[in-house]
């Protein structure tokens, strides 16, 4: 068997080493040229030619594919390049604004005697940048479709660092918000502001001559004149302490009990829109201006009490103007 294989190999070698004579006769020349070449050499040259052609074709295909990708990226970058430049220029301003906001927030926090632990939780700028870089690297590792080169855009890290700082400041913001929200609730529960959007102040708090009887008397509130049917709003959150229909004195009137022992009274109304025991909110429509009871014309008689017996000047509370409806 081995002898047969060896014999076949020798035959192939013998044929491969056989030489062929190639005769070249140039047109218009008297002499001809000839040379000899082995069959092995011919096969080598043919194979080399096919290899060169194959590499050339592969190169052209890859070049075309690369060109397509480059054109696609050029289209994307061309579309967003202006926005990229715009946001890059704004990054510095955003950082400055955030730094200023953070400084003001810390000052407010200190003024309201906030918990110092919240300030200790705030990250340094370098920590925020490290966290931003870590987040982006994780995203790039998970999402293989993210554009290559994104990690080299410093602005992306800059924006992410600002966002991380904002998130870390959330506890401080919440602390300030909770304080202000609780104080806002307290302010809302006090009778601050005006019960009418517009009015003509016809009588002040204090001593005056009675418009109906002519003698001097102490006026417990202020008279705010407007046309009948004008909406009257509660000046603070509270529960309706009285809702009375009467043809004497205050006429149809409402008394609201507020927090910390404050009361507000709305007299001479045409109609009452709430009932005793009902809880009302600041700015809620509770009645309309009228001319019921002891009056000479349509107006709202408005009073503010501290306790049920201590009348105070309503103008001191109306001038606060906190949360007017």
PDB file of C-alpha atoms in Angstrom:
ATOM      1  CA  UNK A   1       0.000   0.000   0.000  1.00  0.00           C
ATOM      2  CA  UNK A   2       2.794   2.373   0.959  1.00  0.00           C
ATOM      3  CA  UNK A   3       4.599   1.557  -2.235  1.00  0.00           C
ATOM      4  CA  UNK A   4       1.519   2.454  -4.295  1.00  0.00           C
ATOM      5  CA  UNK A   5       1.125   5.825  -2.492  1.00  0.00           C
ATOM      6  CA  UNK A   6       4.783   6.588  -2.934  1.00  0.00           C
ATOM      7  CA  UNK A   7       4.551   5.628  -6.575  1.00  0.00           C
ATOM      8  CA  UNK A   8       1.593   7.995  -7.099  1.00  0.00           C
ATOM      9  CA  UNK A   9       3.463  10.829  -5.384  1.00  0.00           C
ATOM     10  CA  UNK A  10       6.497  10.265  -7.546  1.00  0.00           C
ATOM     11  CA  UNK A  11       4.282  10.318 -10.628  1.00  0.00           C
ATOM     12  CA  UNK A  12       2.743  13.661  -9.541  1.00  0.00           C
ATOM     13  CA  UNK A  13       6.184  15.107  -8.859  1.00  0.00           C
ATOM     14  CA  UNK A  14       7.418  13.862 -12.188  1.00  0.00           C
ATOM     15  CA  UNK A  15       4.493  15.459 -14.022  1.00  0.00           C
ATOM     16  CA  UNK A  16       4.766  18.614 -11.925  1.00  0.00           C
ATOM     17  CA  UNK A  17       8.410  19.038 -12.854  1.00  0.00           C
ATOM     18  CA  UNK A  18       7.722  18.582 -16.475  1.00  0.00           C
ATOM     19  CA  UNK A  19       8.493  21.733 -18.355  1.00  0.00           C
ATOM     20  CA  UNK A  20       6.359  23.409 -20.935  1.00  0.00           C
ATOM     21  CA  UNK A  21       7.833  25.683 -23.551  1.00  0.00           C
ATOM     22  CA  UNK A  22       5.975  28.933 -24.080  1.00  0.00           C
ATOM     23  CA  UNK A  23       6.598  30.602 -27.445  1.00  0.00           C
ATOM     24  CA  UNK A  24       5.935  34.344 -27.823  1.00  0.00           C
ATOM     25  CA  UNK A  25       5.856  35.885 -31.306  1.00  0.00           C
ATOM     26  CA  UNK A  26       5.533  39.694 -31.106  1.00  0.00           C
ATOM     27  CA  UNK A  27       3.526  41.276 -33.915  1.00  0.00           C
ATOM     28  CA  UNK A  28       5.733  42.993 -36.471  1.00  0.00           C
ATOM     29  CA  UNK A  29       8.996  41.502 -35.207  1.00  0.00           C
ATOM     30  CA  UNK A  30      11.097  38.871 -37.000  1.00  0.00           C
ATOM     31  CA  UNK A  31      12.368  37.254 -33.810  1.00  0.00           C
ATOM     32  CA  UNK A  32      10.324  35.166 -31.399  1.00  0.00           C
ATOM     33  CA  UNK A  33      10.782  34.577 -27.690  1.00  0.00           C
ATOM     34  CA  UNK A  34      10.320  31.399 -25.753  1.00  0.00           C
ATOM     35  CA  UNK A  35      10.782  30.237 -22.200  1.00  0.00           C
ATOM     36  CA  UNK A  36      10.147  27.104 -20.173  1.00  0.00           C
ATOM     37  CA  UNK A  37       7.977  26.826 -17.079  1.00  0.00           C
ATOM     38  CA  UNK A  38       7.062  23.856 -14.916  1.00  0.00           C
ATOM     39  CA  UNK A  39       3.481  22.771 -14.250  1.00  0.00           C
ATOM     40  CA  UNK A  40       3.990  23.388 -10.500  1.00  0.00           C
ATOM     41  CA  UNK A  41       4.974  26.968 -11.235  1.00  0.00           C
ATOM     42  CA  UNK A  42       1.867  27.451 -13.379  1.00  0.00           C
ATOM     43  CA  UNK A  43      -0.392  26.153 -10.587  1.00  0.00           C
ATOM     44  CA  UNK A  44       1.388  28.419  -8.069  1.00  0.00           C
ATOM     45  CA  UNK A  45       0.963  31.489 -10.252  1.00  0.00           C
ATOM     46  CA  UNK A  46      -2.725  30.705 -10.896  1.00  0.00           C
ATOM     47  CA  UNK A  47      -3.344  30.205  -7.171  1.00  0.00           C
ATOM     48  CA  UNK A  48      -1.513  33.425  -6.363  1.00  0.00           C
ATOM     49  CA  UNK A  49      -3.664  35.278  -8.896  1.00  0.00           C
ATOM     50  CA  UNK A  50      -6.886  33.919  -7.355  1.00  0.00           C
ATOM     51  CA  UNK A  51      -5.645  34.854  -3.851  1.00  0.00           C
ATOM     52  CA  UNK A  52      -4.849  38.404  -4.947  1.00  0.00           C
ATOM     53  CA  UNK A  53      -8.247  38.757  -6.622  1.00  0.00           C
ATOM     54  CA  UNK A  54     -10.026  37.336  -3.526  1.00  0.00           C
ATOM     55  CA  UNK A  55      -8.209  39.705  -1.166  1.00  0.00           C
ATOM     56  CA  UNK A  56      -9.038  42.620  -3.443  1.00  0.00           C
ATOM     57  CA  UNK A  57     -12.725  41.704  -3.532  1.00  0.00           C
ATOM     58  CA  UNK A  58     -12.827  41.261   0.269  1.00  0.00           C
ATOM     59  CA  UNK A  59     -11.129  44.625   0.716  1.00  0.00           C
ATOM     60  CA  UNK A  60     -13.645  46.336  -1.555  1.00  0.00           C
ATOM     61  CA  UNK A  61     -16.580  44.777   0.336  1.00  0.00           C
ATOM     62  CA  UNK A  62     -15.189  45.773   3.728  1.00  0.00           C
ATOM     63  CA  UNK A  63     -14.407  49.250   2.470  1.00  0.00           C
ATOM     64  CA  UNK A  64     -17.986  49.680   1.272  1.00  0.00           C
ATOM     65  CA  UNK A  65     -19.379  48.468   4.613  1.00  0.00           C
ATOM     66  CA  UNK A  66     -17.068  50.816   6.509  1.00  0.00           C
ATOM     67  CA  UNK A  67     -18.066  53.657   4.252  1.00  0.00           C
ATOM     68  CA  UNK A  68     -21.744  52.981   4.954  1.00  0.00           C
ATOM     69  CA  UNK A  69     -21.127  53.037   8.733  1.00  0.00           C
ATOM     70  CA  UNK A  70     -19.068  56.209   8.474  1.00  0.00           C
ATOM     71  CA  UNK A  71     -21.808  57.896   6.462  1.00  0.00           C
ATOM     72  CA  UNK A  72     -24.405  56.798   9.037  1.00  0.00           C
ATOM     73  CA  UNK A  73     -22.327  58.159  11.940  1.00  0.00           C
ATOM     74  CA  UNK A  74     -21.619  61.334   9.998  1.00  0.00           C
ATOM     75  CA  UNK A  75     -25.351  61.755   9.512  1.00  0.00           C
ATOM     76  CA  UNK A  76     -26.031  61.273  13.235  1.00  0.00           C
ATOM     77  CA  UNK A  77     -23.250  63.583  14.370  1.00  0.00           C
ATOM     78  CA  UNK A  78     -24.211  66.092  11.726  1.00  0.00           C
ATOM     79  CA  UNK A  79     -27.785  66.075  12.988  1.00  0.00           C
ATOM     80  CA  UNK A  80     -26.894  66.561  16.636  1.00  0.00           C
ATOM     81  CA  UNK A  81     -23.609  68.425  16.336  1.00  0.00           C
ATOM     82  CA  UNK A  82     -25.150  71.870  16.838  1.00  0.00           C
ATOM     83  CA  UNK A  83     -27.063  70.651  19.881  1.00  0.00           C
ATOM     84  CA  UNK A  84     -23.894  69.034  21.230  1.00  0.00           C
ATOM     85  CA  UNK A  85     -22.014  72.328  20.956  1.00  0.00           C
ATOM     86  CA  UNK A  86     -24.932  74.189  22.560  1.00  0.00           C
ATOM     87  CA  UNK A  87     -25.157  71.815  25.527  1.00  0.00           C
ATOM     88  CA  UNK A  88     -21.387  71.800  25.902  1.00  0.00           C
ATOM     89  CA  UNK A  89     -21.420  75.577  26.267  1.00  0.00           C
ATOM     90  CA  UNK A  90     -24.296  75.435  28.763  1.00  0.00           C
ATOM     91  CA  UNK A  91     -22.632  72.846  31.004  1.00  0.00           C
ATOM     92  CA  UNK A  92     -20.510  75.481  32.741  1.00  0.00           C
ATOM     93  CA  UNK A  93     -23.551  77.661  33.417  1.00  0.00           C
ATOM     94  CA  UNK A  94     -25.479  74.676  34.760  1.00  0.00           C
ATOM     95  CA  UNK A  95     -22.639  73.833  37.128  1.00  0.00           C
ATOM     96  CA  UNK A  96     -22.490  77.434  38.369  1.00  0.00           C
ATOM     97  CA  UNK A  97     -26.280  77.578  38.841  1.00  0.00           C
ATOM     98  CA  UNK A  98     -26.288  74.304  40.739  1.00  0.00           C
ATOM     99  CA  UNK A  99     -23.402  75.419  42.954  1.00  0.00           C
ATOM    100  CA  UNK A 100     -25.271  78.647  43.742  1.00  0.00           C
ATOM    101  CA  UNK A 101     -28.507  76.760  44.383  1.00  0.00           C
ATOM    102  CA  UNK A 102     -26.722  74.281  46.623  1.00  0.00           C
ATOM    103  CA  UNK A 103     -25.104  77.106  48.591  1.00  0.00           C
ATOM    104  CA  UNK A 104     -28.450  78.869  49.067  1.00  0.00           C
ATOM    105  CA  UNK A 105     -30.097  75.602  50.027  1.00  0.00           C
ATOM    106  CA  UNK A 106     -27.510  74.953  52.710  1.00  0.00           C
ATOM    107  CA  UNK A 107     -27.953  78.488  54.015  1.00  0.00           C
ATOM    108  CA  UNK A 108     -31.735  78.024  54.226  1.00  0.00           C
ATOM    109  CA  UNK A 109     -31.161  74.669  55.907  1.00  0.00           C
ATOM    110  CA  UNK A 110     -28.969  76.307  58.552  1.00  0.00           C
ATOM    111  CA  UNK A 111     -31.486  79.119  59.108  1.00  0.00           C
ATOM    112  CA  UNK A 112     -34.307  76.689  59.823  1.00  0.00           C
ATOM    113  CA  UNK A 113     -32.151  74.667  62.231  1.00  0.00           C
ATOM    114  CA  UNK A 114     -32.230  71.630  59.955  1.00  0.00           C
ATOM    115  CA  UNK A 115     -30.602  68.355  60.843  1.00  0.00           C
ATOM    116  CA  UNK A 116     -26.814  68.638  60.387  1.00  0.00           C
ATOM    117  CA  UNK A 117     -26.691  64.963  59.353  1.00  0.00           C
ATOM    118  CA  UNK A 118     -28.202  65.924  56.012  1.00  0.00           C
ATOM    119  CA  UNK A 119     -25.241  68.212  55.288  1.00  0.00           C
ATOM    120  CA  UNK A 120     -22.791  65.430  56.097  1.00  0.00           C
ATOM    121  CA  UNK A 121     -24.414  63.233  53.444  1.00  0.00           C
ATOM    122  CA  UNK A 122     -23.628  65.685  50.628  1.00  0.00           C
ATOM    123  CA  UNK A 123     -20.952  64.301  48.248  1.00  0.00           C
ATOM    124  CA  UNK A 124     -17.836  66.157  47.133  1.00  0.00           C
ATOM    125  CA  UNK A 125     -17.568  67.142  43.480  1.00  0.00           C
ATOM    126  CA  UNK A 126     -14.898  64.478  42.892  1.00  0.00           C
ATOM    127  CA  UNK A 127     -17.149  61.817  44.422  1.00  0.00           C
ATOM    128  CA  UNK A 128     -19.982  62.834  42.103  1.00  0.00           C
ATOM    129  CA  UNK A 129     -17.685  62.583  39.077  1.00  0.00           C
ATOM    130  CA  UNK A 130     -16.490  59.127  40.142  1.00  0.00           C
ATOM    131  CA  UNK A 131     -20.075  57.947  40.641  1.00  0.00           C
ATOM    132  CA  UNK A 132     -21.067  59.362  37.238  1.00  0.00           C
ATOM    133  CA  UNK A 133     -18.161  57.573  35.536  1.00  0.00           C
ATOM    134  CA  UNK A 134     -19.053  54.310  37.253  1.00  0.00           C
ATOM    135  CA  UNK A 135     -22.710  54.577  36.199  1.00  0.00           C
ATOM    136  CA  UNK A 136     -21.786  55.223  32.574  1.00  0.00           C
ATOM    137  CA  UNK A 137     -19.322  52.331  32.486  1.00  0.00           C
ATOM    138  CA  UNK A 138     -21.991  49.976  33.838  1.00  0.00           C
ATOM    139  CA  UNK A 139     -24.465  51.173  31.205  1.00  0.00           C
ATOM    140  CA  UNK A 140     -21.924  50.703  28.439  1.00  0.00           C
ATOM    141  CA  UNK A 141     -21.152  47.189  29.645  1.00  0.00           C
ATOM    142  CA  UNK A 142     -24.848  46.243  29.730  1.00  0.00           C
ATOM    143  CA  UNK A 143     -25.982  47.988  26.551  1.00  0.00           C
ATOM    144  CA  UNK A 144     -23.767  46.947  23.659  1.00  0.00           C
ATOM    145  CA  UNK A 145     -25.660  49.202  21.272  1.00  0.00           C
ATOM    146  CA  UNK A 146     -24.362  52.408  22.825  1.00  0.00           C
ATOM    147  CA  UNK A 147     -22.343  54.463  20.365  1.00  0.00           C
ATOM    148  CA  UNK A 148     -18.598  53.888  20.502  1.00  0.00           C
ATOM    149  CA  UNK A 149     -16.702  56.904  21.711  1.00  0.00           C
ATOM    150  CA  UNK A 150     -19.416  58.019  24.086  1.00  0.00           C
ATOM    151  CA  UNK A 151     -17.093  57.538  27.058  1.00  0.00           C
ATOM    152  CA  UNK A 152     -14.719  60.094  25.546  1.00  0.00           C
ATOM    153  CA  UNK A 153     -17.270  62.909  25.566  1.00  0.00           C
ATOM    154  CA  UNK A 154     -16.412  64.798  28.746  1.00  0.00           C
ATOM    155  CA  UNK A 155     -19.711  66.682  28.688  1.00  0.00           C
ATOM    156  CA  UNK A 156     -21.626  63.451  29.248  1.00  0.00           C
ATOM    157  CA  UNK A 157     -19.681  62.856  32.432  1.00  0.00           C
ATOM    158  CA  UNK A 158     -20.171  66.486  33.383  1.00  0.00           C
ATOM    159  CA  UNK A 159     -23.956  66.351  33.049  1.00  0.00           C
ATOM    160  CA  UNK A 160     -24.081  62.993  34.802  1.00  0.00           C
ATOM    161  CA  UNK A 161     -21.968  64.353  37.667  1.00  0.00           C
ATOM    162  CA  UNK A 162     -24.405  67.248  38.115  1.00  0.00           C
ATOM    163  CA  UNK A 163     -27.330  64.824  38.091  1.00  0.00           C
ATOM    164  CA  UNK A 164     -25.651  62.604  40.695  1.00  0.00           C
ATOM    165  CA  UNK A 165     -25.045  65.641  42.902  1.00  0.00           C
ATOM    166  CA  UNK A 166     -28.700  66.640  42.545  1.00  0.00           C
ATOM    167  CA  UNK A 167     -29.828  63.180  43.547  1.00  0.00           C
ATOM    168  CA  UNK A 168     -27.519  63.181  46.558  1.00  0.00           C
ATOM    169  CA  UNK A 169     -28.903  66.597  47.557  1.00  0.00           C
ATOM    170  CA  UNK A 170     -32.462  65.270  47.546  1.00  0.00           C
ATOM    171  CA  UNK A 171     -32.352  64.545  51.290  1.00  0.00           C
ATOM    172  CA  UNK A 172     -31.385  68.157  51.948  1.00  0.00           C
ATOM    173  CA  UNK A 173     -34.142  69.426  49.659  1.00  0.00           C
ATOM    174  CA  UNK A 174     -36.670  67.148  51.371  1.00  0.00           C
ATOM    175  CA  UNK A 175     -35.581  68.384  54.773  1.00  0.00           C
ATOM    176  CA  UNK A 176     -36.049  72.025  53.766  1.00  0.00           C
ATOM    177  CA  UNK A 177     -39.315  71.245  51.978  1.00  0.00           C
ATOM    178  CA  UNK A 178     -40.783  69.396  54.968  1.00  0.00           C
ATOM    179  CA  UNK A 179     -39.932  72.310  57.242  1.00  0.00           C
ATOM    180  CA  UNK A 180     -41.404  74.914  54.889  1.00  0.00           C
ATOM    181  CA  UNK A 181     -44.431  72.746  54.139  1.00  0.00           C
ATOM    182  CA  UNK A 182     -45.231  72.392  57.828  1.00  0.00           C
ATOM    183  CA  UNK A 183     -44.823  76.146  58.298  1.00  0.00           C
ATOM    184  CA  UNK A 184     -46.955  76.762  55.208  1.00  0.00           C
ATOM    185  CA  UNK A 185     -49.673  74.618  56.776  1.00  0.00           C
ATOM    186  CA  UNK A 186     -49.496  76.691  59.942  1.00  0.00           C
ATOM    187  CA  UNK A 187     -49.694  79.929  57.967  1.00  0.00           C
ATOM    188  CA  UNK A 188     -52.637  78.620  55.968  1.00  0.00           C
ATOM    189  CA  UNK A 189     -54.492  77.833  59.161  1.00  0.00           C
ATOM    190  CA  UNK A 190     -54.281  81.462  60.330  1.00  0.00           C
ATOM    191  CA  UNK A 191     -56.653  84.170  59.024  1.00  0.00           C
ATOM    192  CA  UNK A 192     -54.077  85.965  56.853  1.00  0.00           C
ATOM    193  CA  UNK A 193     -55.163  87.723  53.670  1.00  0.00           C
ATOM    194  CA  UNK A 194     -58.289  89.381  52.367  1.00  0.00           C
ATOM    195  CA  UNK A 195     -61.769  87.819  52.159  1.00  0.00           C
ATOM    196  CA  UNK A 196     -62.685  89.757  48.981  1.00  0.00           C
ATOM    197  CA  UNK A 197     -60.765  90.116  45.734  1.00  0.00           C
ATOM    198  CA  UNK A 198     -61.763  93.784  45.537  1.00  0.00           C
ATOM    199  CA  UNK A 199     -63.670  96.120  47.826  1.00  0.00           C
ATOM    200  CA  UNK A 200     -64.142  99.668  49.040  1.00  0.00           C
ATOM    201  CA  UNK A 201     -63.069 100.062  52.664  1.00  0.00           C
ATOM    202  CA  UNK A 202     -65.924 102.076  54.192  1.00  0.00           C
ATOM    203  CA  UNK A 203     -65.266 101.684  57.911  1.00  0.00           C
ATOM    204  CA  UNK A 204     -62.140 100.932  59.953  1.00  0.00           C
ATOM    205  CA  UNK A 205     -61.635  99.061  63.220  1.00  0.00           C
ATOM    206  CA  UNK A 206     -62.016 101.229  66.344  1.00  0.00           C
ATOM    207  CA  UNK A 207     -64.156 104.135  67.519  1.00  0.00           C
ATOM    208  CA  UNK A 208     -66.570 105.613  64.971  1.00  0.00           C
ATOM    209  CA  UNK A 209     -69.962 107.299  64.716  1.00  0.00           C
ATOM    210  CA  UNK A 210     -72.690 104.714  64.179  1.00  0.00           C
ATOM    211  CA  UNK A 211     -74.083 105.006  60.628  1.00  0.00           C
ATOM    212  CA  UNK A 212     -77.510 103.854  61.786  1.00  0.00           C
ATOM    213  CA  UNK A 213     -77.931 105.494  65.242  1.00  0.00           C
ATOM    214  CA  UNK A 214     -75.513 108.420  65.062  1.00  0.00           C
ATOM    215  CA  UNK A 215     -73.767 107.954  68.438  1.00  0.00           C
ATOM    216  CA  UNK A 216     -70.108 107.032  68.991  1.00  0.00           C
ATOM    217  CA  UNK A 217     -69.416 103.324  69.199  1.00  0.00           C
ATOM    218  CA  UNK A 218     -66.528 100.898  69.002  1.00  0.00           C
ATOM    219  CA  UNK A 219     -66.421  99.104  65.644  1.00  0.00           C
ATOM    220  CA  UNK A 220     -65.151  95.529  66.143  1.00  0.00           C
ATOM    221  CA  UNK A 221     -64.109  94.932  62.528  1.00  0.00           C
ATOM    222  CA  UNK A 222     -63.816  96.488  59.080  1.00  0.00           C
ATOM    223  CA  UNK A 223     -66.517  97.053  56.471  1.00  0.00           C
ATOM    224  CA  UNK A 224     -65.646  96.036  52.921  1.00  0.00           C
ATOM    225  CA  UNK A 225     -68.245  97.265  50.434  1.00  0.00           C
ATOM    226  CA  UNK A 226     -68.988  95.502  47.152  1.00  0.00           C
ATOM    227  CA  UNK A 227     -72.033  94.574  45.069  1.00  0.00           C
ATOM    228  CA  UNK A 228     -74.437  91.966  46.465  1.00  0.00           C
ATOM    229  CA  UNK A 229     -73.577  88.417  45.419  1.00  0.00           C
ATOM    230  CA  UNK A 230     -69.785  88.986  45.380  1.00  0.00           C
ATOM    231  CA  UNK A 231     -67.951  85.854  46.531  1.00  0.00           C
ATOM    232  CA  UNK A 232     -66.516  85.810  50.045  1.00  0.00           C
ATOM    233  CA  UNK A 233     -63.542  83.511  50.708  1.00  0.00           C
ATOM    234  CA  UNK A 234     -62.265  82.000  53.936  1.00  0.00           C
ATOM    235  CA  UNK A 235     -59.020  83.712  54.956  1.00  0.00           C
ATOM    236  CA  UNK A 236     -57.598  80.550  56.487  1.00  0.00           C
ATOM    237  CA  UNK A 237     -58.149  76.830  56.981  1.00  0.00           C
ATOM    238  CA  UNK A 238     -60.530  75.965  59.793  1.00  0.00           C
ATOM    239  CA  UNK A 239     -63.859  74.580  60.912  1.00  0.00           C
ATOM    240  CA  UNK A 240     -67.142  76.491  60.663  1.00  0.00           C
ATOM    241  CA  UNK A 241     -67.926  77.457  64.233  1.00  0.00           C
ATOM    242  CA  UNK A 242     -71.181  79.252  63.432  1.00  0.00           C
ATOM    243  CA  UNK A 243     -73.355  79.572  60.344  1.00  0.00           C
ATOM    244  CA  UNK A 244     -76.342  81.672  61.323  1.00  0.00           C
ATOM    245  CA  UNK A 245     -79.224  83.238  59.382  1.00  0.00           C
ATOM    246  CA  UNK A 246     -80.526  86.378  61.129  1.00  0.00           C
ATOM    247  CA  UNK A 247     -82.173  89.739  60.388  1.00  0.00           C
ATOM    248  CA  UNK A 248     -80.471  91.506  63.300  1.00  0.00           C
ATOM    249  CA  UNK A 249     -76.942  92.443  64.247  1.00  0.00           C
ATOM    250  CA  UNK A 250     -74.473  90.660  61.964  1.00  0.00           C
ATOM    251  CA  UNK A 251     -77.356  89.353  59.851  1.00  0.00           C
ATOM    252  CA  UNK A 252     -76.503  86.144  58.006  1.00  0.00           C
ATOM    253  CA  UNK A 253     -72.976  85.443  59.196  1.00  0.00           C
ATOM    254  CA  UNK A 254     -70.275  82.799  59.529  1.00  0.00           C
ATOM    255  CA  UNK A 255     -67.600  82.329  62.183  1.00  0.00           C
ATOM    256  CA  UNK A 256     -64.627  80.066  61.392  1.00  0.00           C
ATOM    257  CA  UNK A 257     -62.435  78.608  64.154  1.00  0.00           C
ATOM    258  CA  UNK A 258     -58.776  78.504  63.075  1.00  0.00           C
ATOM    259  CA  UNK A 259     -55.669  77.037  64.689  1.00  0.00           C
ATOM    260  CA  UNK A 260     -54.077  78.530  67.823  1.00  0.00           C
ATOM    261  CA  UNK A 261     -57.322  80.065  69.075  1.00  0.00           C
ATOM    262  CA  UNK A 262     -57.991  82.396  66.125  1.00  0.00           C
ATOM    263  CA  UNK A 263     -61.484  83.100  64.763  1.00  0.00           C
ATOM    264  CA  UNK A 264     -62.711  85.038  61.738  1.00  0.00           C
ATOM    265  CA  UNK A 265     -66.241  86.437  61.278  1.00  0.00           C
ATOM    266  CA  UNK A 266     -68.013  87.264  58.008  1.00  0.00           C
ATOM    267  CA  UNK A 267     -71.211  89.275  58.514  1.00  0.00           C
ATOM    268  CA  UNK A 268     -74.203  90.695  56.568  1.00  0.00           C
ATOM    269  CA  UNK A 269     -74.018  87.951  53.908  1.00  0.00           C
ATOM    270  CA  UNK A 270     -76.741  87.276  51.362  1.00  0.00           C
ATOM    271  CA  UNK A 271     -76.288  83.507  51.315  1.00  0.00           C
ATOM    272  CA  UNK A 272     -74.114  81.046  53.216  1.00  0.00           C
ATOM    273  CA  UNK A 273     -72.354  78.293  51.267  1.00  0.00           C
ATOM    274  CA  UNK A 274     -71.147  76.204  54.227  1.00  0.00           C
ATOM    275  CA  UNK A 275     -72.668  74.634  57.331  1.00  0.00           C
ATOM    276  CA  UNK A 276     -71.644  74.475  60.989  1.00  0.00           C
ATOM    277  CA  UNK A 277     -69.001  71.797  61.612  1.00  0.00           C
ATOM    278  CA  UNK A 278     -67.785  71.800  58.009  1.00  0.00           C
ATOM    279  CA  UNK A 279     -64.033  72.076  57.459  1.00  0.00           C
ATOM    280  CA  UNK A 280     -63.059  74.789  54.987  1.00  0.00           C
ATOM    281  CA  UNK A 281     -59.792  75.719  53.266  1.00  0.00           C
ATOM    282  CA  UNK A 282     -58.119  79.035  52.704  1.00  0.00           C
ATOM    283  CA  UNK A 283     -59.591  80.743  49.639  1.00  0.00           C
ATOM    284  CA  UNK A 284     -62.722  78.551  49.617  1.00  0.00           C
ATOM    285  CA  UNK A 285     -65.999  80.316  48.711  1.00  0.00           C
ATOM    286  CA  UNK A 286     -68.074  80.361  51.893  1.00  0.00           C
ATOM    287  CA  UNK A 287     -70.703  83.090  51.327  1.00  0.00           C
ATOM    288  CA  UNK A 288     -71.707  86.103  49.223  1.00  0.00           C
ATOM    289  CA  UNK A 289     -71.826  89.807  50.052  1.00  0.00           C
ATOM    290  CA  UNK A 290     -75.235  91.083  51.154  1.00  0.00           C
ATOM    291  CA  UNK A 291     -77.074  93.626  53.282  1.00  0.00           C
ATOM    292  CA  UNK A 292     -78.698  91.512  56.018  1.00  0.00           C
ATOM    293  CA  UNK A 293     -78.890  92.555  59.649  1.00  0.00           C
ATOM    294  CA  UNK A 294     -78.098  96.041  60.950  1.00  0.00           C
ATOM    295  CA  UNK A 295     -76.691  97.763  57.833  1.00  0.00           C
ATOM    296  CA  UNK A 296     -77.122 100.820  55.612  1.00  0.00           C
ATOM    297  CA  UNK A 297     -75.870  99.169  52.412  1.00  0.00           C
ATOM    298  CA  UNK A 298     -74.362  95.974  51.000  1.00  0.00           C
ATOM    299  CA  UNK A 299     -70.942  95.138  52.430  1.00  0.00           C
ATOM    300  CA  UNK A 300     -68.960  92.478  54.262  1.00  0.00           C
ATOM    301  CA  UNK A 301     -68.347  93.088  57.950  1.00  0.00           C
ATOM    302  CA  UNK A 302     -65.114  91.222  58.721  1.00  0.00           C
ATOM    303  CA  UNK A 303     -63.581  90.523  62.136  1.00  0.00           C
ATOM    304  CA  UNK A 304     -60.592  88.603  63.521  1.00  0.00           C
ATOM    305  CA  UNK A 305     -60.604  87.334  67.111  1.00  0.00           C
ATOM    306  CA  UNK A 306     -58.019  85.826  69.384  1.00  0.00           C
ATOM    307  CA  UNK A 307     -60.232  83.647  71.481  1.00  0.00           C
ATOM    308  CA  UNK A 308     -63.973  84.310  71.473  1.00  0.00           C
ATOM    309  CA  UNK A 309     -63.792  87.660  73.250  1.00  0.00           C
ATOM    310  CA  UNK A 310     -60.609  89.443  72.178  1.00  0.00           C
ATOM    311  CA  UNK A 311     -61.317  91.388  68.948  1.00  0.00           C
ATOM    312  CA  UNK A 312     -58.290  92.605  67.002  1.00  0.00           C
ATOM    313  CA  UNK A 313     -57.786  94.920  64.042  1.00  0.00           C
ATOM    314  CA  UNK A 314     -58.429  92.783  60.924  1.00  0.00           C
ATOM    315  CA  UNK A 315     -56.245  95.090  58.814  1.00  0.00           C
ATOM    316  CA  UNK A 316     -53.150  93.786  60.624  1.00  0.00           C
ATOM    317  CA  UNK A 317     -53.938  90.338  59.206  1.00  0.00           C
ATOM    318  CA  UNK A 318     -55.240  91.476  55.844  1.00  0.00           C
ATOM    319  CA  UNK A 319     -52.017  93.375  55.156  1.00  0.00           C
ATOM    320  CA  UNK A 320     -49.967  90.198  55.570  1.00  0.00           C
ATOM    321  CA  UNK A 321     -51.313  89.144  52.182  1.00  0.00           C
ATOM    322  CA  UNK A 322     -50.117  85.580  52.642  1.00  0.00           C
ATOM    323  CA  UNK A 323     -51.677  83.167  50.175  1.00  0.00           C
ATOM    324  CA  UNK A 324     -54.420  85.500  48.988  1.00  0.00           C
ATOM    325  CA  UNK A 325     -56.845  83.735  46.689  1.00  0.00           C
TER     326      UNK A 325
END
